[in-house]
XYZ file of C-alpha atoms in Angstrom:
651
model
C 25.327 -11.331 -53.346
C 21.787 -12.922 -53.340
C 23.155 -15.843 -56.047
C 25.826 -16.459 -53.533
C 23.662 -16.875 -50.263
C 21.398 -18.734 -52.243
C 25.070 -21.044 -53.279
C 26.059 -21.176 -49.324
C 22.689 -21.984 -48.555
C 22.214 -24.856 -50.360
C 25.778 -26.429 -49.749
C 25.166 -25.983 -46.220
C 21.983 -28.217 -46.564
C 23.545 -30.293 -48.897
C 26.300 -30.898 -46.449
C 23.599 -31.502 -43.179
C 21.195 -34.148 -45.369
C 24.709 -36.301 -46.492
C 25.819 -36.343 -42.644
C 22.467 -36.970 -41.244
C 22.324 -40.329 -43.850
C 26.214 -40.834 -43.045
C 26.830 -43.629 -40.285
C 29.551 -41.816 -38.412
C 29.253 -40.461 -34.734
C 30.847 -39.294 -32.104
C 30.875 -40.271 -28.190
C 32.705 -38.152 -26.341
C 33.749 -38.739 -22.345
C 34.789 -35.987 -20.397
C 36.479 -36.724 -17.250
C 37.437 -33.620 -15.161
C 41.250 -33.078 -13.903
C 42.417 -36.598 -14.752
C 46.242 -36.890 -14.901
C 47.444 -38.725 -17.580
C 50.718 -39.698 -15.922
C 48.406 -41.534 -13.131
C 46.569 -42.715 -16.024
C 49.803 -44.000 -18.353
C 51.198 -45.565 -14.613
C 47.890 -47.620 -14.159
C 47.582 -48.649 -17.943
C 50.868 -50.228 -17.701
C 50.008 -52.268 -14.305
C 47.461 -53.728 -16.391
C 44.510 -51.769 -13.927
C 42.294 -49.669 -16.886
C 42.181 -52.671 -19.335
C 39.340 -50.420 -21.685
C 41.182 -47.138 -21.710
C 44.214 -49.476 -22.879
C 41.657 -50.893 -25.453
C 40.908 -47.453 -26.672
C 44.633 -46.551 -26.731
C 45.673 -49.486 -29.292
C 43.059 -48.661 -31.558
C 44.371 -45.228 -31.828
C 46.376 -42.766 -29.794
C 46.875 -41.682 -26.124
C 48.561 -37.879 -26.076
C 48.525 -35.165 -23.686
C 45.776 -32.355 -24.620
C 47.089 -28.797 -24.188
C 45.118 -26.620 -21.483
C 44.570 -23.134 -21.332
C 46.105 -20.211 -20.045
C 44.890 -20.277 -17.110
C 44.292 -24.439 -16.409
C 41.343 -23.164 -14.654
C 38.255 -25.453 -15.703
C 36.014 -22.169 -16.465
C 38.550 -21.123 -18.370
C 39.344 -24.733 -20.055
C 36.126 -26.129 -20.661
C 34.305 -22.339 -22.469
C 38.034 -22.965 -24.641
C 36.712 -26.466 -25.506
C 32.914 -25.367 -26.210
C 33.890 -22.584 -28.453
C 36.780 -23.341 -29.899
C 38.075 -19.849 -28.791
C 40.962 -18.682 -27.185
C 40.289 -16.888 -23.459
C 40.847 -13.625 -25.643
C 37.421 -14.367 -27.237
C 35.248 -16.018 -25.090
C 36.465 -13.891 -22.349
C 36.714 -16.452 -19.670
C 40.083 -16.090 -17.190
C 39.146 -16.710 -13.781
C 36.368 -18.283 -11.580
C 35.974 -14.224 -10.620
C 36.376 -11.067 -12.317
C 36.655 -7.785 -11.194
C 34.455 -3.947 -12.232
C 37.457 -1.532 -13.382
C 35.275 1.210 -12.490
C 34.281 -0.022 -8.758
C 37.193 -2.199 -8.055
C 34.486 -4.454 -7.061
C 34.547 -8.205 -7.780
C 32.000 -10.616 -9.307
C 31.948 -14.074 -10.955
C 33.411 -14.422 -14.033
C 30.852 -16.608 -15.781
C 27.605 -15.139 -15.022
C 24.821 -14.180 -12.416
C 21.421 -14.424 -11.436
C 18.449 -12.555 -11.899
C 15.494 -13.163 -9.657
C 12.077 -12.737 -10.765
C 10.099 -9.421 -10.877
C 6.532 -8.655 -9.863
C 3.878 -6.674 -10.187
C 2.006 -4.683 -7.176
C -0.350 -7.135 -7.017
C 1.958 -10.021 -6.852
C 2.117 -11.684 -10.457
C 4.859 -12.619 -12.267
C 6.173 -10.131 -14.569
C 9.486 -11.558 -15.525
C 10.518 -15.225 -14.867
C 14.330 -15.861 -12.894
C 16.969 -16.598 -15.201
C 20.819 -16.384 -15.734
C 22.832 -13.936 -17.421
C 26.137 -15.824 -18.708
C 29.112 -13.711 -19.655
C 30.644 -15.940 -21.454
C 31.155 -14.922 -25.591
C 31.221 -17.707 -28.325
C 29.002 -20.094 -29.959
C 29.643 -23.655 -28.637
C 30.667 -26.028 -31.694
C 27.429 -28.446 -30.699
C 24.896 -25.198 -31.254
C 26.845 -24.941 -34.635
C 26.716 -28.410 -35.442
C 23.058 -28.606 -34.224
C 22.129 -25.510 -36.814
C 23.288 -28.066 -39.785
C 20.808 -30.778 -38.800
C 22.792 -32.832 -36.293
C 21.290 -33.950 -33.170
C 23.150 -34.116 -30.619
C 22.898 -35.059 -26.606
C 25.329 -32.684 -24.191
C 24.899 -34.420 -21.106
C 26.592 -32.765 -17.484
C 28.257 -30.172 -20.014
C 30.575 -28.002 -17.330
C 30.235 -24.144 -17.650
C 27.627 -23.968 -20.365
C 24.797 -22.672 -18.323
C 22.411 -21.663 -19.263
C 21.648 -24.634 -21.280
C 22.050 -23.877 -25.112
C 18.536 -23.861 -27.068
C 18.909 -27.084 -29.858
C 16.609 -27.300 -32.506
C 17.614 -31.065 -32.893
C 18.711 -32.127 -29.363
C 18.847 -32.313 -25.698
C 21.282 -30.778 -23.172
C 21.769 -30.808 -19.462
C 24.032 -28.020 -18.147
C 26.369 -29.231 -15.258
C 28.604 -27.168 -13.313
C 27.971 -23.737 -13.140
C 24.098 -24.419 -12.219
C 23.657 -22.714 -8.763
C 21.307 -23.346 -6.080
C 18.024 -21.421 -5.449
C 19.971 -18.896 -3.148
C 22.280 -17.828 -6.465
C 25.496 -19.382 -5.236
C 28.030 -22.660 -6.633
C 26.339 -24.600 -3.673
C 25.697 -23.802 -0.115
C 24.977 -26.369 2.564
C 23.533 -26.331 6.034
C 25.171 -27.728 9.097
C 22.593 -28.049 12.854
C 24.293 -28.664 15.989
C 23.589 -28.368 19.407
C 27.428 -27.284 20.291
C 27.899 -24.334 18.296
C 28.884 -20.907 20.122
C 28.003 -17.713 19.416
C 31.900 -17.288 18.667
C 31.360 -19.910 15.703
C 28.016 -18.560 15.210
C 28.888 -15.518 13.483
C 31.874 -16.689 11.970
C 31.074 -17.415 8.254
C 32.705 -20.562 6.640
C 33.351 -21.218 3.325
C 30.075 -23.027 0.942
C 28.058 -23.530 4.042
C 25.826 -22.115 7.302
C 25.968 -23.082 10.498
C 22.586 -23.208 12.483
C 22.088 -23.508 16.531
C 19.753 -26.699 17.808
C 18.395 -25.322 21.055
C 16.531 -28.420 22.347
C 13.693 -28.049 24.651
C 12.190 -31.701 25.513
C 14.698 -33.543 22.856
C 12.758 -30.739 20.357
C 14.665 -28.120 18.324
C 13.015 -25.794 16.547
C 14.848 -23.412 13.803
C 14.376 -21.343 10.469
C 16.151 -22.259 7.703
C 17.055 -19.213 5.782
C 16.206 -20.544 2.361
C 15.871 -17.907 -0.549
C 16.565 -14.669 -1.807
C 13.560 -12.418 -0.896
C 13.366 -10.669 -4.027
C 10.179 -8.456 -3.285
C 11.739 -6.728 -0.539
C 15.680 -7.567 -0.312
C 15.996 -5.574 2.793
C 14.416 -8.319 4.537
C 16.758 -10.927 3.632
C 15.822 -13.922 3.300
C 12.307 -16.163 2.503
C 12.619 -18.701 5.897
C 11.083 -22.469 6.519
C 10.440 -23.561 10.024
C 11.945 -26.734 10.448
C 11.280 -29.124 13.655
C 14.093 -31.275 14.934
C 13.153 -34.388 17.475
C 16.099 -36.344 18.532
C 16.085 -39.810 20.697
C 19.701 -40.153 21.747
C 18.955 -44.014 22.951
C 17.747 -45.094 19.118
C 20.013 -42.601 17.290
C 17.298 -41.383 15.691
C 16.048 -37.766 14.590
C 12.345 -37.404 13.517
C 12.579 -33.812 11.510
C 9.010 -32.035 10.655
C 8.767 -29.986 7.682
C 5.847 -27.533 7.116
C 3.015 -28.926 4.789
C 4.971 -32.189 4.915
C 4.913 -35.412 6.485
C 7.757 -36.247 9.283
C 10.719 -37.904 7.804
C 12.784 -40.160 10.365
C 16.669 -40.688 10.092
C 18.983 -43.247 11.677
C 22.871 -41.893 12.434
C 25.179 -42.249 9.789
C 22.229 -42.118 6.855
C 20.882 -40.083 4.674
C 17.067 -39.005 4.175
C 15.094 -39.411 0.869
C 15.017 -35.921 -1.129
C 12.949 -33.303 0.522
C 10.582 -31.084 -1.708
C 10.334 -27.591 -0.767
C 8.275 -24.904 -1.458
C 8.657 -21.393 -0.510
C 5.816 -18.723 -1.364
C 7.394 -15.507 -2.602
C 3.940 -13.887 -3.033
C 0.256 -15.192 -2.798
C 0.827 -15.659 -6.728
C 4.923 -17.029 -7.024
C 6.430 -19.773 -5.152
C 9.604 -21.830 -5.646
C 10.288 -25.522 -5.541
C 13.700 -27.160 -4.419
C 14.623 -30.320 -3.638
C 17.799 -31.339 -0.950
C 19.027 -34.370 1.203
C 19.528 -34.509 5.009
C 22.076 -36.439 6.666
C 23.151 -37.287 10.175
C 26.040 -37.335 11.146
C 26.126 -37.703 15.188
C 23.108 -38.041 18.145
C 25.072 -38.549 20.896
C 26.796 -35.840 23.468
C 26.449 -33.810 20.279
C 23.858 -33.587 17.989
C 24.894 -32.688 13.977
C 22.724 -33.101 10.950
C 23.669 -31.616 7.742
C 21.672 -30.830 4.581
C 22.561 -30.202 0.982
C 22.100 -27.118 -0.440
C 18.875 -26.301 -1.692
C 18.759 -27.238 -5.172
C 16.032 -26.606 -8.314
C 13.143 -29.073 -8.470
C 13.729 -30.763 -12.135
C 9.856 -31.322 -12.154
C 9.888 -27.191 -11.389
C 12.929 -25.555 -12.150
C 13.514 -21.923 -10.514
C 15.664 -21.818 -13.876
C 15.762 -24.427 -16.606
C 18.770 -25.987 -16.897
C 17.972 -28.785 -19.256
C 16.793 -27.946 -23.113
C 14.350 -28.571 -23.473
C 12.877 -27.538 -20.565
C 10.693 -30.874 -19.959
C 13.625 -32.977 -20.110
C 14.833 -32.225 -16.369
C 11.080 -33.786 -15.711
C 11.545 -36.437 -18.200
C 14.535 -37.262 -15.766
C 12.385 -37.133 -13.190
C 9.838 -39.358 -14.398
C 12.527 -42.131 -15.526
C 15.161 -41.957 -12.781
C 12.923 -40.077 -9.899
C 14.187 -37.210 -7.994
C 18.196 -36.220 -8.826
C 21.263 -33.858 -7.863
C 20.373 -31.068 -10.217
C 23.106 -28.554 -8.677
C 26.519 -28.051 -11.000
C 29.042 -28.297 -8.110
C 27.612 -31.717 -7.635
C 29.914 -32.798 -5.186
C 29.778 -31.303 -1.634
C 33.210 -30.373 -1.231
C 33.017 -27.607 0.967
C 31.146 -29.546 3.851
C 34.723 -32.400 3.459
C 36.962 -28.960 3.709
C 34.663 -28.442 7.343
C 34.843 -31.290 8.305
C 31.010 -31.683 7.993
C 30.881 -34.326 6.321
C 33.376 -36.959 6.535
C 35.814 -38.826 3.616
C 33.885 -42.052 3.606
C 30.293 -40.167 3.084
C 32.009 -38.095 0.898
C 33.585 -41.219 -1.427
C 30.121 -43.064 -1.371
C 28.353 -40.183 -2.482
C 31.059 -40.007 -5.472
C 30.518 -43.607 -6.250
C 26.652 -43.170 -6.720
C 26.535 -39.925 -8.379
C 28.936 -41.265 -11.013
C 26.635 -44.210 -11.318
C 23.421 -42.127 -11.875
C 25.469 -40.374 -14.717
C 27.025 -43.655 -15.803
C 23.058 -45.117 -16.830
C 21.749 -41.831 -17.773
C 25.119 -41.731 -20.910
C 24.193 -45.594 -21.439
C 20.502 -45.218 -21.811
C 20.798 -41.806 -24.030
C 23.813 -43.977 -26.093
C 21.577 -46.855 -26.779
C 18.633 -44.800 -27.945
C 17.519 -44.877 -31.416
C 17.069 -41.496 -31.882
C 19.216 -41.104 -34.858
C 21.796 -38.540 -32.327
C 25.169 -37.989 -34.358
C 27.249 -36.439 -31.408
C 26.873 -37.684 -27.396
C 29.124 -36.160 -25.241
C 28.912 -37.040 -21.071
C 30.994 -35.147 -18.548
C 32.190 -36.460 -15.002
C 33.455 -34.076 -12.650
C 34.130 -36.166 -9.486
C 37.833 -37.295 -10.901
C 38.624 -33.898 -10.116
C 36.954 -33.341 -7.081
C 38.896 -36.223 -4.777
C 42.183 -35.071 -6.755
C 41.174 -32.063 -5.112
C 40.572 -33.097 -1.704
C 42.614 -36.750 -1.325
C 45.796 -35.455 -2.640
C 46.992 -35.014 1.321
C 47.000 -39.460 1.009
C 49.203 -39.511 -1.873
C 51.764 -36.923 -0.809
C 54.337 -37.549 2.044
C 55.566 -34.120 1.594
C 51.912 -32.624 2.028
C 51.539 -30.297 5.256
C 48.050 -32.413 5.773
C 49.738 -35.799 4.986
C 48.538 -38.273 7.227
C 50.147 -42.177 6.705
C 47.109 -44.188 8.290
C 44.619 -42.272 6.808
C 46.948 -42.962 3.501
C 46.749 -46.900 4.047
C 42.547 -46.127 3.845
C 42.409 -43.072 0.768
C 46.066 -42.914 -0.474
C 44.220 -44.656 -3.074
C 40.903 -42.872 -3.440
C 41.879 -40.908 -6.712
C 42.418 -44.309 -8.607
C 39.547 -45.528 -7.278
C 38.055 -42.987 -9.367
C 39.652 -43.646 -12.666
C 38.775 -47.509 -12.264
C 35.074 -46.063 -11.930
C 35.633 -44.021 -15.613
C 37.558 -47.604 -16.924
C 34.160 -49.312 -15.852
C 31.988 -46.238 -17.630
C 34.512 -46.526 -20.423
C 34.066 -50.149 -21.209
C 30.335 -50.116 -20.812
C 30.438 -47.434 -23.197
C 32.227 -49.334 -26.034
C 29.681 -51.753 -25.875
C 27.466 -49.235 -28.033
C 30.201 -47.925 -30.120
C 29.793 -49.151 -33.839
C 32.711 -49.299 -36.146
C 32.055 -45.465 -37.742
C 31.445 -44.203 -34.282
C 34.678 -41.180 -33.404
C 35.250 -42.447 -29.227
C 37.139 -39.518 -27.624
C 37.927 -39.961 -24.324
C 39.583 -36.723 -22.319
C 40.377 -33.939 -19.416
C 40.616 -30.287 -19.601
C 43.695 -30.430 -17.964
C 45.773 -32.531 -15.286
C 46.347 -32.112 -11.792
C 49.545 -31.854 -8.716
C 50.246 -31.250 -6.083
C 49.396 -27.944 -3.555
C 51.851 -27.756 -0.523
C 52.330 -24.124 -0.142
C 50.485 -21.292 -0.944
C 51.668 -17.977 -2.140
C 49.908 -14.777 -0.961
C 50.071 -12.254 -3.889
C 48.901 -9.527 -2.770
C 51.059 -9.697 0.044
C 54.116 -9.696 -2.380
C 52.735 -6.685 -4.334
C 52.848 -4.744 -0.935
C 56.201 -6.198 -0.286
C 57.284 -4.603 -3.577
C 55.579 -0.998 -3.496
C 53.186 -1.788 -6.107
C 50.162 -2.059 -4.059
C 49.468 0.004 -0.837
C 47.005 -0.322 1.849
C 44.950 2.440 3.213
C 46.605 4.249 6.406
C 49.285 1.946 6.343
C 53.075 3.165 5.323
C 55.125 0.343 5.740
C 55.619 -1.401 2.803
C 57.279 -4.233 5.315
C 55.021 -4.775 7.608
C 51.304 -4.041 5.642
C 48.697 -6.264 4.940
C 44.999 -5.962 4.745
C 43.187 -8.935 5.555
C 39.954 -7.137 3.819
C 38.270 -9.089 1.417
C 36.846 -8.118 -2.060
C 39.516 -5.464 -2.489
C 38.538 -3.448 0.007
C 41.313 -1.523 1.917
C 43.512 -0.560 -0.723
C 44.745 3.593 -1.334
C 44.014 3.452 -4.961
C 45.537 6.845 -5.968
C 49.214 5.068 -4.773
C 48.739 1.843 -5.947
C 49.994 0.667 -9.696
C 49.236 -2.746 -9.478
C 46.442 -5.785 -7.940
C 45.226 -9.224 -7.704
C 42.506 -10.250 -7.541
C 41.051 -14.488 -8.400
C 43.808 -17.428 -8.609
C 46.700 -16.093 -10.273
C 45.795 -12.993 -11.884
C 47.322 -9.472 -11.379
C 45.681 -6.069 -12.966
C 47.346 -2.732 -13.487
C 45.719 0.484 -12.051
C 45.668 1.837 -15.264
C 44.905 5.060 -15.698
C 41.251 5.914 -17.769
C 40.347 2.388 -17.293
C 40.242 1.836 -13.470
C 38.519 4.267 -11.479
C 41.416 5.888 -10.154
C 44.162 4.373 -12.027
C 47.683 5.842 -12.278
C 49.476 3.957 -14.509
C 50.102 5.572 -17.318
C 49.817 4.072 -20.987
C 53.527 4.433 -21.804
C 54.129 2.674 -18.389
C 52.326 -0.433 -19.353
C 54.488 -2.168 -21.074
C 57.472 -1.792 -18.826
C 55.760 -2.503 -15.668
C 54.477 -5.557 -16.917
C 57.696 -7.061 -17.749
C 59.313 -5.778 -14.062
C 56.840 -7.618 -12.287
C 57.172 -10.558 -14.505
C 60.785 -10.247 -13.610
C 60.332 -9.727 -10.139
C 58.242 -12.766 -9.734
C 60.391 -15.229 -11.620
C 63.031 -14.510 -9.406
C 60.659 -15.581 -6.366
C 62.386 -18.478 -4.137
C 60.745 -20.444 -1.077
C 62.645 -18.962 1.604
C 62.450 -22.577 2.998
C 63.971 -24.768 0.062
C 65.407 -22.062 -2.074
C 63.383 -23.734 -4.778
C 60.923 -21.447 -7.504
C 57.934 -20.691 -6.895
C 56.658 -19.620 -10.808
C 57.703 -21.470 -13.603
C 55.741 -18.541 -15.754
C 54.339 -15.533 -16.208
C 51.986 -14.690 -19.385
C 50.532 -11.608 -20.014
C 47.263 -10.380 -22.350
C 49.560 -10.378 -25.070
C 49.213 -14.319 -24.931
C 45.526 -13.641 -26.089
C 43.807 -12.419 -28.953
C 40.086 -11.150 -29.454
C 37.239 -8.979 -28.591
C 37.743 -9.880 -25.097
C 41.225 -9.032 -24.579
C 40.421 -5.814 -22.759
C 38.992 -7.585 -19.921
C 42.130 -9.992 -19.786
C 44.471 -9.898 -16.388
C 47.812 -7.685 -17.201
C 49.343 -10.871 -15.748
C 48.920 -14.313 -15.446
C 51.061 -16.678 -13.108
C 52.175 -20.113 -14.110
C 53.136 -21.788 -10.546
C 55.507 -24.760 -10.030
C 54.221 -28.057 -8.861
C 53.201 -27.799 -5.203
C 52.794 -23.997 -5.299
C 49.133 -21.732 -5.377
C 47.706 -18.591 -4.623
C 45.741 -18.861 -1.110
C 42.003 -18.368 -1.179
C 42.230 -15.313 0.837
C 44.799 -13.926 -2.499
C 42.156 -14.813 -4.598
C 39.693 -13.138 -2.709
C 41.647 -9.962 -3.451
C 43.185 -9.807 0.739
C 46.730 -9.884 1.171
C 47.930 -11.601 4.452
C 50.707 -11.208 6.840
C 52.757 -13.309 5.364
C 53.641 -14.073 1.501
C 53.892 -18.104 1.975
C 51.821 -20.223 4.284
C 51.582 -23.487 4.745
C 48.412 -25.455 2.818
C 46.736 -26.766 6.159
C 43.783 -27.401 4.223
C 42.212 -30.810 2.917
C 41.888 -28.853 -0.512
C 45.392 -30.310 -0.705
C 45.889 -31.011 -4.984
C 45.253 -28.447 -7.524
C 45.977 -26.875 -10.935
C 44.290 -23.640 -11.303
C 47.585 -21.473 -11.209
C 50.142 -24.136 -12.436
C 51.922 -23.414 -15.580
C 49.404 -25.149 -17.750
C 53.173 -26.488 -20.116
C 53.228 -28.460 -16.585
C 49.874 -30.022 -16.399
C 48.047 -30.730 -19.783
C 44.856 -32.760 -20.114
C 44.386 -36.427 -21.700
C 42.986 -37.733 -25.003
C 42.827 -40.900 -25.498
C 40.425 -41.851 -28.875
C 40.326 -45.157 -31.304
C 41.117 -43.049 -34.131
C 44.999 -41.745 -35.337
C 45.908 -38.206 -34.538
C 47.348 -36.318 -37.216
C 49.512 -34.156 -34.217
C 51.727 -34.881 -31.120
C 50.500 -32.023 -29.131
C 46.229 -31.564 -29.677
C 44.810 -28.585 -27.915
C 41.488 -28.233 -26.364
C 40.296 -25.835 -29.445
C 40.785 -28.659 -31.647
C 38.483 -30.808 -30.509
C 35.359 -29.016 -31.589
C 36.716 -28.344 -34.308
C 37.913 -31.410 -35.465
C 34.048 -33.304 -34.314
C 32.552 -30.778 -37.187
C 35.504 -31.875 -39.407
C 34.540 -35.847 -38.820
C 30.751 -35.058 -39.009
C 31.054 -33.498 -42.603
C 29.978 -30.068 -41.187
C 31.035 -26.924 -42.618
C 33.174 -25.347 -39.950
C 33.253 -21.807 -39.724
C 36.170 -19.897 -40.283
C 36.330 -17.666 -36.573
C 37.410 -21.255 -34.830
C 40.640 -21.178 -33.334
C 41.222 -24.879 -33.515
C 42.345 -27.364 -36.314
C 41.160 -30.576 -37.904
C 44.182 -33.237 -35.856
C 42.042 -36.304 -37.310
C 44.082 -38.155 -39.287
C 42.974 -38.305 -42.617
């Protein structure tokens, strides 16, 4: 055994010395959500001239997605090469058999720990629960450096012995969550005031004198959690006749702001001891000073100079950022969606902002690209082509609830807007690419429609498979309890819980499941029945294309699968308030909400992913797995044998 690790060993480093002296590369571009048949439609008007470039030098095909097209899901497939069966990704949230009690699926925080007297004991950091190595760690074990810039869902960043990463979605804010902004006004009731809305606080301006004063409720107090949260006083001056707000921070000079612009970044600090404080950076911007007075600010991000967590490896290369671009969105869900949804923020603030942030990670890929650093593998992610898919689908879409036809003649457009931007990023790029050099250009998955949404666990009531506590009427029940709170577990055989997902209460594996193993199989395939069979009481049309089960995975992590899996039509989705594990009045509703596009429940046969690269494909239908796979293949790595995916270069 010794004569053959000694064998391995030196092909392996055989194998790494011949690829670091051979001339090939890879550049990868990953754009988030794109469509390809908005893609293949603009390509033939002649309006992405590079990404037709790219095409004619090799091949444009759709790129199978995952069950579920989620991008958690889609993206840990991609990294590891691993079905959701192994890495154990299915949902944006996942839920405690034992408790009932749900959590996100990818990971959580831990906040720091002190002594008695005040010191640090144990630094912050994240816990991810995702399973798998990613194929650039493996690649980057065999000598190859390589530069994973915006990388979705791989937080925390991967430790490289021969290159840099920076982690993109999936990096919270300093509070622990995706991104939570701040919205002041001078008009909110107490009615509003202690309703919560969704990514965001509201906070009451009482002015005295044209001066506000307020406490921003800014982090976690992890010494005593009881008390909530660590607060900043924050002073708020408004002149109504200029427009103007002067805001005073503590320890900090006053900034001024004009209506309808944004501040500089603000650097926080918030002691947690005598010993511990954290550093965070965010933007104001105001929106009205008028009858009304409404500023909002970004969620409270990590300082790259100071991270709470490090999210770049290694570490000093968030402050190498720093020090070359200055101060930068370090948050993953880089794009404020939440405050468009509440109409904090408005569509043309929220476009501009796309433009530049897509800019900033436009010249941070061309600067890394034209480095001499001897990298082998650069891949660059964009995630704003699926965040106004997301949110400006209403403008394309005269069948949308939220369809609005003058607003259509300004953003009906917004979306290719957006793919001219990753044209421009494209053809910059090829610029740089030498004649060796593997360009793959591609989305996890594509994107529709979202007209109606379908309340699940409303329909599991409907059908006696999920009761509510103290309520008998299968007809008429509903619980509009979040979090899965409300249900009579001892009567109930089935759940769902996250955007498409349904669990069994199975007996010795929930807390107080009843479903007994012989029963598994059986009930499984009545529901999937049951649901096929679904029609919009409206149109008479069907709602689920598909329904996949656990048996469609395979791995360590199958236990933790949903029993079921829907695969929607186009223009149908589970509500939030279903994914939240509630289960409304009604079954359907109406999508009155400017989230108005979406994918994460649609039959992923429906809505595959792009690649477009200037080399031959050796297959007509690539999958996500392969592509890992297939960048060892091209690199002359040795690939190990527990990848899922295939080699679909042409040889």
């Amino acid at each position: 055994m010794d004569a053959i690790a000694v064998t391995l060993g030196l092909i392996t480093k055989s194998r790494s010395l011949f690829a670091n002296n051979n001339r090939r590369r890879v550049v990868l571009l990953g754009f988030d959500g794109v469509e390809p048949r908005i893609v293949r439609s603009m390509i033939e008007k002649e309006q992405l001239p590079n990404l037709k470039t790219v095409m004619k030098q090799g091949d444009f095909l759709n790129l199978t997605s995952t069950i579920p097209p989620q991008s958690p899901t889609a993206w840990s497939s991609f990294a590891t090469c691993k079905n959701p069966g192994e890495h154990g990704i299915y949902d944006f949230l996942r839920r405690d058999p034992k408790t009932y009690f749900p959590g996100l699926a990818l990971g959580s925080v831990h906040p720091p720990e002190f002594d008695e007297q005040g010191n640090l004991k144990k630094e912050p950091y994240f816990e991810t629960y995702r399973k798998g190595t990613p194929f650039w760690k493996i690649a980057d074990e065999q000598g190859i450096r390589c530069k994973v810039l915006n990388m979705p869902y791989s937080y925390p960043p991967d430790t490289l012995k021969n290159g840099l990463m920076l982690s993109g979605l999936g990096v919270p804010d300093i509070r622990g969550t995706e991104s939570l902004f701040f919205v002041f006004s001078d008009r909110f009731t107490e009615e509003e005031l202690k309703q919560s809305i969704s990514g965001g606080m509201r906070i009451k301006l009482n002015f005295r004198d044209s001066i506000a004063e307020v406490k921003l409720p800014a982090l976690r107090n992890s010494i005593n959690p009881k008390n909530g949260f660590i607060e900043a006083n924050i002073s708020f001056k408004v002149d109504k006749t200029t427009k103007k707000v002067t805001i005073n921070l503590l320890n900090q000079n006053s900034i001024q702001i004009e209506q309808g612009n944004w501040s500089d970044w603000i650097e926080w600090e918030f002691p947690v001891t005598e010993k511990y404080s954290v550093k965070a950076i965010s933007k104001f911007f105001v929106k009205k000073i008028d009858e009304e007075v409404n500023i909002y600010m970004s969620c409270l991000q990590f300082h790259p100079r100071y991270p709470y967590i490090p999210f770049t490896h290694p570490v000093k290369y968030s402050q190498e950022l720093a020090e070359r671009y200055g101060l930068y969105k370090t948050i993953g869900w880089n794009y404020d969606t939440h405050a468009l949804r509440q109409d904090v923020l408005t569509e043309d603030v929220f476009l501009d902002d796309v433009r530049k942030t897509m800019a900033w990670h436009e010249t941070l890929m061309l600067d890394e690209l034209n480095k001499e650093d001897d990298w082998k593998l650069l891949m660059t992610m964009w995630m704003a082509t699926d965040r106004v898919a997301h949110l400006f689908w209403r403008f394309r879409d005269p069948q949308h609830p939220e369809y609005d036809a003058e607003k259509a003649k300004i953003y009906g457009e917004a979306l290719e807007e957006t793919y001219r931007i990753m044209d421009r990023v494209i053809g910059n790029a090829i610029k740089s690419v030498r004649e060796d050099d593997w360009l793959i250009i591609m989305s996890d998955h594509g994107f529709n429609t979202y007209r109606k949404g379908f309340n699940l666990g409303t329909w599991l009531i409907r059908e006696g498979y999920l009761v509510v506590e103290g309520q008998t009427n299968a007809e008429t029940a509903y619980n509009d309890q979040a979090f899965l709170l409300g249900y009579d577990w001892n009567k109930t055989k089935a759940y769902a819980l996250g955007l498409g997902s349904i669990y069994l209460n199975i007996e010795g594996r929930e807390k107080n499941g009843i479903v007994k193993n012989e029963q598994i199989k059986a009930l499984r395939e009545e529901i999937k029945n049951k649901l096929l069979s679904v029609k919009d009481p409206q149109t008479g049309v069907s709602v689920i294309s598909n329904v996949y089960s656990c048996e469609n995975f395979s791995g360590n992590e199958v236990e933790n699968a949903p029993d079921l899996i829907l695969g929607y039509h186009e223009g149908y989705q589970s509500t939030k308030a279903a994914a939240k594990g509630s289960a409304p009045q009604s079954i359907f509703e109406d999508n009155l909400d400017k989230w108005s596009g979406d994918h994460v429940a649609t039959d992923y046969k429906l809505i595959p992913g792009m690649m477009i690269t200037n080399k031959g494909i050796n297959t007509h239908s690539p999958h996500l797995q392969d592509i890992g796979v297939s960048i060892l293949s091209y690199l002359d790595l040795n690939v190990p044998q527990d990848l899922q995916g295939k080699n679909i270069l042409e040889s």
